[in-house]
Amino acid sequence: MWDSAMFLSTLTPKFYVALTGTSSLISGLILIFEWWYFRKYGTSFIEQVSINHISPWISGDYGDNTNSNSNNSTNVQPPVPECKVWRNPLNLYRGAEYQRFYWATNKEPLTYYDMNLSAQDHQTFFTCEADAGKAEYEIMQTAWRERNPTVRLKAAHNALEKNPECAPAYILLAEEEATTITEAEKILKQALKVAEANYRKSQALQHQGTLMESQHRRDTNVLIYVKRRLAMCARKLGKLKEAVKMFRDLTKEVPPIMNVLNIHENLIEVLLEMQAYADVQAVLAKYDDISLPKSATICYTAALLKARQVADKFSPDIASKRGLNTAEMAAVEAIHRAVEFNPHVPKYLLEMKPLILPPEHVLKRGDSEALAYAFFHLTHWKAVEGALNLLHCTWEGTFRMLPYPLERGHLFYPYPTCTECADRELLPAFHEVSVYPKKELPFFIIFTAGLCSFTALLALLTHQYPDLMGVFAKSMVGWMSMPLYYLYEKVEGILPSNLLQQLIRI
């Protein structure tokens, strides 16, 4: 048996310095390579090798898995678009809903940035060049920009005194003065009569110059907006069939304002309330097209419909044993698609984070859109037995599947990095804005970093205090060899000495 004490006594401090320095250098190189590989591919190289090569060899099921992530690294992704703010298709009424929240909590549900965007929208939709010289419309042009709600309401009343057929003034009163949905509906019905009359007048004169064309475009916008808000009143008052008919009629319109309102999302929400899932699927088939912009409503409704087919019988324990069948796989893939588009929604649907009133504008793929979606669709997910359980079991797997979500994705362009700033502008100060749940560093990178730091520290201490570190190293080796000596003595007491000598020679 070799004599460890004699061997350790021959080692000089230079050996310990060289040993710890070399170990630090090797672990540092491994750390640098691991970090570079993680930054490029979003996973640990050592982890990938152990999963794809070492584990199959051990299990006897080795195959060619080296190209499992090649599609993600070679696909050319489209350029990342800038963060664009959209109008919330399901925005609430300021007087009947937002104002009541303020009375109850003394918290402002809307930010000035959000309200300013709405003022710009209203000026764009409800004013035109032909309004010059018309006192009532000039009043309304300034009314939208007023910050004080009392001044805005006073301006709307002044406009109606000058012209009882000023439809934009009725819109402002319905949005802000009415304190209930019933009152808002009553004012909007008055606005509808006025808007239809104005539309017919301008339609007959629209070809008599650019001013008349702009006036007809304004009257068209007003008419469509009033019809949409009336349909939303019907939805809120429980008149679902009436709301569906009004929304369906509006989806047949083609003016430019329709590209902003996204009325199909209102239609989807009402049909889900009626549990008319076949009709919802028909709407999705029309709007969930590769050429059309996606939204949380489109993606998560598609996931809900697929989850509905399997959620009531889904069990994670059984699925882990027998694997996923075709329908379950389709549902899981739909959930992964939805989560990749907007990762903030599941926490609201699973009530892991409190809901607040949604803003009037949303940022697609951002926290504001997640709030707006979950605020109206949480009840629809609860209505499907087992849907939330399936979502809970599968949604977090999306982040393990994505290679590096801020640089590339599977189904959508990389997640925008500017959403957090825009959401902070749209959402009130008392709300904690959700940020993208970034992937955690793999264990091997953390382990390598710790090993590199530890060996570097040992190299430094050995260089500064070689004698003390030599004594420390001898003591550590002695402590570590004690169990081996103990086992050796036990084995020597049981087996014949001749056998041990033969084994040592081998």
mmCIF file with all atom_site columns, C-alpha atoms in Angstrom, residues 23-39 44-46 441-453:
data_model
loop_
_atom_site.group_PDB
_atom_site.id
_atom_site.type_symbol
_atom_site.label_atom_id
_atom_site.label_alt_id
_atom_site.label_comp_id
_atom_site.label_asym_id
_atom_site.label_entity_id
_atom_site.label_seq_id
_atom_site.pdbx_PDB_ins_code
_atom_site.Cartn_x
_atom_site.Cartn_y
_atom_site.Cartn_z
_atom_site.occupancy
_atom_site.B_iso_or_equiv
_atom_site.pdbx_formal_charge
_atom_site.auth_seq_id
_atom_site.auth_comp_id
_atom_site.auth_asym_id
_atom_site.auth_atom_id
_atom_site.pdbx_PDB_model_num
ATOM 1  C CA . SER A 1 23  ? -7.612  24.399 -11.704 1.00 0.00 ? 23  SER A CA 1
ATOM 2  C CA . SER A 1 24  ? -8.724  28.038 -11.605 1.00 0.00 ? 24  SER A CA 1
ATOM 3  C CA . LEU A 1 25  ? -7.669  28.554 -15.216 1.00 0.00 ? 25  LEU A CA 1
ATOM 4  C CA . ILE A 1 26  ? -9.510  25.450 -16.458 1.00 0.00 ? 26  ILE A CA 1
ATOM 5  C CA . SER A 1 27  ? -12.703 26.218 -14.541 1.00 0.00 ? 27  SER A CA 1
ATOM 6  C CA . GLY A 1 28  ? -12.564 29.825 -15.782 1.00 0.00 ? 28  GLY A CA 1
ATOM 7  C CA . LEU A 1 29  ? -12.307 28.667 -19.399 1.00 0.00 ? 29  LEU A CA 1
ATOM 8  C CA . ILE A 1 30  ? -15.225 26.293 -18.864 1.00 0.00 ? 30  ILE A CA 1
ATOM 9  C CA . LEU A 1 31  ? -17.255 29.149 -17.348 1.00 0.00 ? 31  LEU A CA 1
ATOM 10 C CA . ILE A 1 32  ? -16.542 31.457 -20.293 1.00 0.00 ? 32  ILE A CA 1
ATOM 11 C CA . PHE A 1 33  ? -17.523 28.758 -22.801 1.00 0.00 ? 33  PHE A CA 1
ATOM 12 C CA . GLU A 1 34  ? -20.670 27.849 -20.871 1.00 0.00 ? 34  GLU A CA 1
ATOM 13 C CA . TRP A 1 35  ? -21.756 31.508 -20.680 1.00 0.00 ? 35  TRP A CA 1
ATOM 14 C CA . TRP A 1 36  ? -21.120 32.048 -24.389 1.00 0.00 ? 36  TRP A CA 1
ATOM 15 C CA . TYR A 1 37  ? -23.096 28.913 -25.290 1.00 0.00 ? 37  TYR A CA 1
ATOM 16 C CA . PHE A 1 38  ? -25.979 29.944 -23.016 1.00 0.00 ? 38  PHE A CA 1
ATOM 17 C CA . ARG A 1 39  ? -26.087 33.440 -24.514 1.00 0.00 ? 39  ARG A CA 1
ATOM 18 C CA . SER A 1 44  ? -26.155 24.830 -20.924 1.00 0.00 ? 44  SER A CA 1
ATOM 19 C CA . PHE A 1 45  ? -23.706 22.920 -23.123 1.00 0.00 ? 45  PHE A CA 1
ATOM 20 C CA . ILE A 1 46  ? -22.871 20.423 -20.363 1.00 0.00 ? 46  ILE A CA 1
ATOM 21 C CA . LEU A 1 441 ? -29.172 30.332 -15.322 1.00 0.00 ? 441 LEU A CA 1
ATOM 22 C CA . PRO A 1 442 ? -28.506 26.590 -15.663 1.00 0.00 ? 442 PRO A CA 1
ATOM 23 C CA . PHE A 1 443 ? -27.018 24.815 -12.643 1.00 0.00 ? 443 PHE A CA 1
ATOM 24 C CA . PHE A 1 444 ? -23.769 24.048 -14.470 1.00 0.00 ? 444 PHE A CA 1
ATOM 25 C CA . ILE A 1 445 ? -23.049 27.738 -15.121 1.00 0.00 ? 445 ILE A CA 1
ATOM 26 C CA . ILE A 1 446 ? -23.616 28.579 -11.447 1.00 0.00 ? 446 ILE A CA 1
ATOM 27 C CA . PHE A 1 447 ? -21.539 25.563 -10.353 1.00 0.00 ? 447 PHE A CA 1
ATOM 28 C CA . THR A 1 448 ? -18.683 26.436 -12.737 1.00 0.00 ? 448 THR A CA 1
ATOM 29 C CA . ALA A 1 449 ? -18.694 30.062 -11.578 1.00 0.00 ? 449 ALA A CA 1
ATOM 30 C CA . GLY A 1 450 ? -18.472 28.939 -7.950  1.00 0.00 ? 450 GLY A CA 1
ATOM 31 C CA . LEU A 1 451 ? -15.721 26.442 -8.746  1.00 0.00 ? 451 LEU A CA 1
ATOM 32 C CA . CYS A 1 452 ? -13.736 29.070 -10.656 1.00 0.00 ? 452 CYS A CA 1
ATOM 33 C CA . SER A 1 453 ? -14.050 31.578 -7.814  1.00 0.00 ? 453 SER A CA 1
#
